[in-house]
Coordinates of C-alpha atoms in Angstrom, one line a residue:
X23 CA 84.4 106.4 69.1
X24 CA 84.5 108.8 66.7
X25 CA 83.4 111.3 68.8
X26 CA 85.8 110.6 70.9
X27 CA 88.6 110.9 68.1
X28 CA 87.7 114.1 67.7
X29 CA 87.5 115.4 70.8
X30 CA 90.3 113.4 72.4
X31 CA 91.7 116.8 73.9
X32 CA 88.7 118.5 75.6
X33 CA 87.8 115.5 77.2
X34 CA 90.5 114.2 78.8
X35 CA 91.4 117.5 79.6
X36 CA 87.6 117.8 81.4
X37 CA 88.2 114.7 83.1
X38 CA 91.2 116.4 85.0
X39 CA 89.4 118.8 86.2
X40 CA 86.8 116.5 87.4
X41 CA 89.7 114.6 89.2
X42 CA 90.9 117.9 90.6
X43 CA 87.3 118.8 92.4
X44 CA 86.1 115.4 93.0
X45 CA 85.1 114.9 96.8
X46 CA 84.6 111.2 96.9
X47 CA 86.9 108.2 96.0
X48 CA 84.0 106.7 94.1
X49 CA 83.4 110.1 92.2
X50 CA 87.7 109.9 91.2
X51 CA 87.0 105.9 90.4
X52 CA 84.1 106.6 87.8
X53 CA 86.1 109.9 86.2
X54 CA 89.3 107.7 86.1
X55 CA 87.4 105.0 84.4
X56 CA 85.9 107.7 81.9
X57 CA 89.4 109.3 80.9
X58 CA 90.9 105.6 80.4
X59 CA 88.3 104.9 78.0
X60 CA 88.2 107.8 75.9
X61 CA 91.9 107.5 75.1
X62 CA 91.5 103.6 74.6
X63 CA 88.7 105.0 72.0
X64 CA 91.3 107.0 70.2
X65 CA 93.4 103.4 69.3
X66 CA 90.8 101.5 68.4
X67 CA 90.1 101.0 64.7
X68 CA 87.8 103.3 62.5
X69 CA 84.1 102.4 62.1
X70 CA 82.8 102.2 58.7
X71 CA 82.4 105.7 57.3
X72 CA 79.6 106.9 54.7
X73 CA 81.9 108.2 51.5
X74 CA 82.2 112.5 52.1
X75 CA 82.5 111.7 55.8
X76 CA 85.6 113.6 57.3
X77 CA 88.1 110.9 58.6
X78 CA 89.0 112.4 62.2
X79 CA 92.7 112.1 63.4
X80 CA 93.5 109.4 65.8
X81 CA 96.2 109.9 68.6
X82 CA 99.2 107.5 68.5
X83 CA 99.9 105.6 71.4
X84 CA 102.8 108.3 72.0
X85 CA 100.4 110.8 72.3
X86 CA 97.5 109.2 75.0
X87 CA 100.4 107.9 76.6
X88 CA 101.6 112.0 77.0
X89 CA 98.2 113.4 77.9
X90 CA 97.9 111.1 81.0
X91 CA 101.8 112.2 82.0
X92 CA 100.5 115.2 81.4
X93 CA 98.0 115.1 83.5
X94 CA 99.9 113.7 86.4
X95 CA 102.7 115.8 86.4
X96 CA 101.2 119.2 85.8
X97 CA 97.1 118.4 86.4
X98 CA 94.6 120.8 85.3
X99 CA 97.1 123.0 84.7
X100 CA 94.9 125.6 87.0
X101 CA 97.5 128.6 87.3
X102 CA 96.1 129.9 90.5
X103 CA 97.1 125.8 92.1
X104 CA 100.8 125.6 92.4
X105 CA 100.6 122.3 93.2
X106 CA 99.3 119.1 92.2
X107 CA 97.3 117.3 94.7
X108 CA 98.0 113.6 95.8
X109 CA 94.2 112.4 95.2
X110 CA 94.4 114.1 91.7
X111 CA 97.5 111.8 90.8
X112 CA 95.8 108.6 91.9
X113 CA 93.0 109.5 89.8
X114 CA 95.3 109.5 86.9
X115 CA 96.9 106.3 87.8
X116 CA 93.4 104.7 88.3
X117 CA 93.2 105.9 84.5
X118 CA 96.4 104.6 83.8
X119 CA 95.6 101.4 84.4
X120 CA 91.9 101.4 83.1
X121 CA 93.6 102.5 79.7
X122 CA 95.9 99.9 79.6
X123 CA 93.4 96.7 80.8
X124 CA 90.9 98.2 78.1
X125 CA 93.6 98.6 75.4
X126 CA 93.7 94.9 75.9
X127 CA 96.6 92.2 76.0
X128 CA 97.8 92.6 72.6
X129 CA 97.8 96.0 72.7
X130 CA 100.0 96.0 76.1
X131 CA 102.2 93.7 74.2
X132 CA 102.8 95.3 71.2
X133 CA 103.3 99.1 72.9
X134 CA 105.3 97.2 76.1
X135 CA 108.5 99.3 75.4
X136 CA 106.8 102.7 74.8
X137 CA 104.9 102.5 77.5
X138 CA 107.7 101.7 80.2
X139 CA 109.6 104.2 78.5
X140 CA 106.6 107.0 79.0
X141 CA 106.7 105.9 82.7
X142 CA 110.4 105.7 83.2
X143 CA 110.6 109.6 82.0
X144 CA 107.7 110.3 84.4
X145 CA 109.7 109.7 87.3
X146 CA 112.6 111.8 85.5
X147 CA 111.0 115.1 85.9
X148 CA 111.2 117.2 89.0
X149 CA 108.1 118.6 89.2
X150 CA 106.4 115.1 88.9
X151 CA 108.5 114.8 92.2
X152 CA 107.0 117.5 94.0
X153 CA 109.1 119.6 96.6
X154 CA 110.1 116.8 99.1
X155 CA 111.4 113.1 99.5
X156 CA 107.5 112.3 101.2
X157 CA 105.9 113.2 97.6
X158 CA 108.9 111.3 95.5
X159 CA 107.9 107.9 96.9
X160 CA 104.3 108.8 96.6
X161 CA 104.9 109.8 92.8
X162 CA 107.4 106.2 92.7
X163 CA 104.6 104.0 94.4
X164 CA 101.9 105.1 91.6
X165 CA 104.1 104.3 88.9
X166 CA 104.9 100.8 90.4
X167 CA 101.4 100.2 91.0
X168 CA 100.1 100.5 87.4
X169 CA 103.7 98.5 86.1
X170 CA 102.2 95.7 88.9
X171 CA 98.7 95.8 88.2
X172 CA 99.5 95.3 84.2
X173 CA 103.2 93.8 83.8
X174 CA 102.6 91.7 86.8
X175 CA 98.8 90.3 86.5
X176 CA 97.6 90.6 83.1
X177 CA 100.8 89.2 81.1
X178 CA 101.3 85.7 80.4
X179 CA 104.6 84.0 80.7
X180 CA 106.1 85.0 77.5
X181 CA 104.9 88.6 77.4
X182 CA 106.2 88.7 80.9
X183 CA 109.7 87.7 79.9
X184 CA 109.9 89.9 77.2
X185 CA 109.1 92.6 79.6
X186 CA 111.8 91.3 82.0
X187 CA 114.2 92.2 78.9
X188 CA 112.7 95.8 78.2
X189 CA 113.4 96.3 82.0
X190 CA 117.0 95.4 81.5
X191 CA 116.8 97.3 78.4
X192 CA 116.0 101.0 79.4
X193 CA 118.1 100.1 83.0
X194 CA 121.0 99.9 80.9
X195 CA 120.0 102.9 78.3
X196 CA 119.7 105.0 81.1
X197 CA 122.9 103.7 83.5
X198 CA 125.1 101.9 81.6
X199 CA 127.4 104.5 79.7
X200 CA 128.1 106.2 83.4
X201 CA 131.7 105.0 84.9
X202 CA 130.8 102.4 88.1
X203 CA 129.7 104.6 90.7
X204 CA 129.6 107.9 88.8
X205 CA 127.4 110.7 89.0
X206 CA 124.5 110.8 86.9
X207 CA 124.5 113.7 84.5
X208 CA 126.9 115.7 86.7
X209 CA 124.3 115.2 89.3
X210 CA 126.8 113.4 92.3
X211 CA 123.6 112.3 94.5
X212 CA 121.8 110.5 91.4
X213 CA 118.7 112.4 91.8
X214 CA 118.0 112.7 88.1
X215 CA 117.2 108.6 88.1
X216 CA 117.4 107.1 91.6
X217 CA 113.5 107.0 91.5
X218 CA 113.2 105.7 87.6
X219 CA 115.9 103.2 88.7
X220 CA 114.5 101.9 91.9
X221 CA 111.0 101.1 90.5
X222 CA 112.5 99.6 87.5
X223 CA 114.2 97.7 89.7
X224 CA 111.4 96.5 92.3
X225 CA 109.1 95.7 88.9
X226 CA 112.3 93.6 87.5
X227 CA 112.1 91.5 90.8
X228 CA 108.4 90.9 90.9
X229 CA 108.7 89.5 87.3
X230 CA 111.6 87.3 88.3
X231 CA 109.8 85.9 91.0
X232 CA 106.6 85.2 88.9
X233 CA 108.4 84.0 86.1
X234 CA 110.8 81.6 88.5
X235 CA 113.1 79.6 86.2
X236 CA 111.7 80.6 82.7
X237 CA 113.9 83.8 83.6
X238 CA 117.2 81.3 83.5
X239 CA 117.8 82.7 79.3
X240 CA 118.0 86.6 80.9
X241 CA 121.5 85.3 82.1
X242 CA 122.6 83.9 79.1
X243 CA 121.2 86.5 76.4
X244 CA 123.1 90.0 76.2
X245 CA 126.9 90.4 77.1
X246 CA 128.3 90.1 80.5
X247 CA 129.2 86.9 82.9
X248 CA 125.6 86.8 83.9
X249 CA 124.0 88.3 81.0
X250 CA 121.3 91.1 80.8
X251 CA 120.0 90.5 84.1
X252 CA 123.3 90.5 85.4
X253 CA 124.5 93.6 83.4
X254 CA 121.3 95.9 84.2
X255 CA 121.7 94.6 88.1
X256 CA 125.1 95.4 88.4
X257 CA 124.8 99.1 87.4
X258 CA 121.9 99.7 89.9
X259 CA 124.0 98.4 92.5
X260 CA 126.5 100.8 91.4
X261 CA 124.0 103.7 91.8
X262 CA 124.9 106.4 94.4
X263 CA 121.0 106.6 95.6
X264 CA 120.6 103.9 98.4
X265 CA 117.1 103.6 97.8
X266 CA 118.1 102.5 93.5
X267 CA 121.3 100.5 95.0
X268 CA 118.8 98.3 97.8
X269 CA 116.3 98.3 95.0
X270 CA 119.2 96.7 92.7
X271 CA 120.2 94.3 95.8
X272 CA 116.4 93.2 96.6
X273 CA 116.2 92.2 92.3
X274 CA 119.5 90.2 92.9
X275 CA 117.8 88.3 95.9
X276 CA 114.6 87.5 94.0
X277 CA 116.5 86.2 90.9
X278 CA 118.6 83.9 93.6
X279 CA 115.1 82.9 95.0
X280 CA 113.5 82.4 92.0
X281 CA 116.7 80.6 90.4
X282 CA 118.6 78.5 93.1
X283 CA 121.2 77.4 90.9
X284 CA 122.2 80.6 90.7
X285 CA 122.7 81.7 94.1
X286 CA 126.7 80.5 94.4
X287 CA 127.4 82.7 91.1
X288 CA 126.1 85.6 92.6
X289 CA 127.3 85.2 95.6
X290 CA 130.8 84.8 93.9
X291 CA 130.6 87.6 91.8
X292 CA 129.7 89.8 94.7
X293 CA 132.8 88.6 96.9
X294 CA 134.8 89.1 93.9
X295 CA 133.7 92.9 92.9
X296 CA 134.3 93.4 96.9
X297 CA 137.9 92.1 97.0
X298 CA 139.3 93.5 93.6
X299 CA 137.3 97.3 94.1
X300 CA 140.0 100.0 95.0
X301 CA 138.0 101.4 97.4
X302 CA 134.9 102.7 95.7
X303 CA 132.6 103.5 98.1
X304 CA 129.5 103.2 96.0
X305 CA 131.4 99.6 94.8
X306 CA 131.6 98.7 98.4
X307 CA 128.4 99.8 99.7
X308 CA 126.2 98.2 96.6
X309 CA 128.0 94.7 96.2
X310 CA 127.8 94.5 100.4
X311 CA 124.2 94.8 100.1
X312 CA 123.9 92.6 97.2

């Protein structure tokens, strides 16, 4: 490990490249797994060091959690490669999620916010989009895999509610200063976060459904009629993207599935945004799918 410390740089940084020119999927699996557990190397506590002994620096979590962004966004950062190649980003997811099931549960628990955060930013930058919509839901799919694979199957109950808030959390850091239906930093088409949005969104239903009626106190916590839950749906409906406004309508159908006595309120608040809107289209179009 404290070789590892030391070196936490080059060999992440080799391990890219190794993605990059890997033939195989088993040859991406074993590099993946390698770069996961270097970085989970660099949080781990020091080993007992002779006195004299230089103490090598350990990365925060900040920091491994920007080298695999990194690394997905701009790869091995080969100038004569414009692009980054769909089989190199699944590597780095694969390490993604290697990192985070080695870090551990109370690890995951304890960095829960920074690490949505770190992947809610991801899907923020253009060039982690790539040049088409094709590669935007590819990018959006990798991200909700590794929120899956580790919010959704390794958390128990109450680290999965408290995830359920972070969720509603960043949905509302991100959306809820914008007028209902506005444009999202000037940008009319909600580009900028219709991606961060919609996955947000998907992950917040999956943990509804799993968490069934211990999600109940997510209406009753926070401001708002229906509370946080409510709150961080109702902007995403709000969102001129269709793809983060049907994201924002399928959460509001798993919270109704996964908590029947709230299936009338919805459906009331819903009927009552439609009749009192003046004619908002992106009022219309997201309460008329929710």
């Amino acid at each position: 490990p404290v070789r590892w410390c030391e070196q936490r740089q080059p060999t992440p940084s080799a391990c890219v490249r190794g993605l990059d020119g890997a033939s195989t999927y088993e040859a991406r699996c074993t590099i993946a797994a390698l770069m996961g557990s270097v970085l989970v190397a660099t949080q781990q506590p020091l080993p007992y060091l002779p006195p004299g002994t230089k103490v090598p620096k350990r990365a925060t979590m900040d920091e491994a959690l920007g080298m695999l962004v990194n690394a997905f966004v701009r790869g091995s950062g080969d100038l004569l490669k414009s692009t980054v190649t769909r089989e190199l980003r699944v590597g780095v997811t694969q390490a993604f999620v290697t990192f985070l099931t080695e870090l551990g549960l109370s690890g995951v628990e304890r960095h829960m916010a920074t690490i949505f955060s770190h992947l809610m930013d991801l899907l923020y930058q253009p060039k982690a989009m790539g040049g088409t919509h094709v590669e935007a839901v590819y990018t959006r799919r990798c991200i909700a895999f590794i929120l899956r694979r580790i919010f959704g199957r390794r958390l128990g109950e109450a680290a999965q509610l408290q995830a359920a808030r972070i969720v509603c959390q960043e949905v509302m850091k991100r959306l809820g200063g914008k007028e209902a239906g506005g444009s999202d930093d000037g940008d009319a088409s909600g580009a900028q976060s219709q991606h961060a949005i919609a996955v947000a969104m998907q992950e917040l239903g999956g943990l509804l459904l799993g968490l069934s009626t211990l999600a109940s106190t997510l209406f009753t916590e926070g401001n708002g009629q229906f509370g946080m839950l409510g709150s961080a749906v109702h902007v995403a409906l709000l969102h001129p993207s269709r793809s983060a406004s049907l994201a924002a309508a399928w959460c509001m159908r798993c919270a109704a599935i996964a908590m029947p006595f709230q299936l009338t309120p919805l459906v009331e608040q819903c009927l009552q945004q439609l009749s009192s809107s003046k004619a908002s289209a992106e009022t219309i179009q997201g309460y008329g799918r929710g």
